[in-house]
XYZ file of C-alpha atoms in Angstrom:
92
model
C 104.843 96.145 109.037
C 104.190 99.305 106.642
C 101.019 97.501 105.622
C 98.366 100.855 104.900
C 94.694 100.172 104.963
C 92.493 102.661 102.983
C 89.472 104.075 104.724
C 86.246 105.883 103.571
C 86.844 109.593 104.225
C 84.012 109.995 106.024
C 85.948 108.489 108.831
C 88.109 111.591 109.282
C 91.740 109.644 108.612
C 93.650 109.331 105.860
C 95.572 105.822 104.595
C 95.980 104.063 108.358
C 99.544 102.663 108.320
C 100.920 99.756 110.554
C 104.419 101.263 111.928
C 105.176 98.549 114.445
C 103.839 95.139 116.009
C 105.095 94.628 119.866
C 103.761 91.753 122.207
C 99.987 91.863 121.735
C 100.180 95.316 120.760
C 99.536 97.317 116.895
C 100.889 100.872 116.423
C 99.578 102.550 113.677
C 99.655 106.339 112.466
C 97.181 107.992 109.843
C 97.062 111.773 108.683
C 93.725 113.570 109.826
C 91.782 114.812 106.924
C 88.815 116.457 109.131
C 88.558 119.220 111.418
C 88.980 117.239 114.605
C 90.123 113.875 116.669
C 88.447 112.014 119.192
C 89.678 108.372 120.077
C 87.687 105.983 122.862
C 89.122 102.438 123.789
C 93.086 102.927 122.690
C 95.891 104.905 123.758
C 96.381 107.349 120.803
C 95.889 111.247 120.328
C 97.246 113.771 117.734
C 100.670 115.388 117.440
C 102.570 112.987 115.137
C 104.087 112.814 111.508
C 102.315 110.597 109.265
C 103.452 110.999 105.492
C 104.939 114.754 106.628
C 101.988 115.950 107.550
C 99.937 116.214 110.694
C 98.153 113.062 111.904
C 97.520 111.065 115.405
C 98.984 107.538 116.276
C 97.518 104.531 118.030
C 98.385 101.609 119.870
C 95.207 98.990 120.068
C 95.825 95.842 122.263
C 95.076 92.317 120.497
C 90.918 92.286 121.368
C 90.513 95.949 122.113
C 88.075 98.026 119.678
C 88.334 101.648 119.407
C 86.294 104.373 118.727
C 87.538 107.500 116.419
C 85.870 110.637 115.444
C 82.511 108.557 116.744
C 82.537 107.388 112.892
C 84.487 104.185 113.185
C 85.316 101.140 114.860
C 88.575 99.480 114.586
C 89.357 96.241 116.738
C 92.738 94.321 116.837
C 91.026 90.879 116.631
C 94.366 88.979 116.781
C 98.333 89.613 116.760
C 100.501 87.175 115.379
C 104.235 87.515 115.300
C 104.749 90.019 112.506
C 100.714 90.823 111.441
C 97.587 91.556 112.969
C 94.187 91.315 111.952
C 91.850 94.449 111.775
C 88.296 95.026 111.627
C 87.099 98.041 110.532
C 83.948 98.868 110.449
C 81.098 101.879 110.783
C 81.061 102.955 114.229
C 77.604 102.211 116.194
């Protein structure tokens, strides 16, 4: 857990960190670096502290790909015990 992935700012989120791993679940928080937040296909909206600044927080089931900001995709392709495997990707 803590593990950050980078992502291209056009994607609207900062550094997207890993804060927990539960059943076939990922949590993850990121700081918003755009204007807005939009989020289709995990539970997840804005109103937490990521870094000590404003950001939103997911939770992605193992095989479940979301949406954000309608710029990018990110599906939990597998959970293991203590790591998952992300793809992220352009949205579309």
């Amino acid at each position: 857990m803590g593990d950050v992935v980078t992502v291209p700012e056009t994607y609207g989120l900062g550094p997207i960190e890993v804060t927990a791993i539960t059943g076939r679940s990922v949590e993850m928080v990121a700081p918003l670096t755009g204007s807005g937040y939009s989020v289709a296909g995990c539970s997840g909206g804005g109103g937490v502290s990521s870094k000590g600044s404003g950001g939103v927080g997911l939770r992605c089931d193992e095989g479940t790909a979301a949406t954000i900001n309608d710029a990018m995709s990110l599906e939990v392709v597998e959970v293991l015990a203590a790591a998952a495997v992300l793809r992220i990707e352009p949205a579309g």
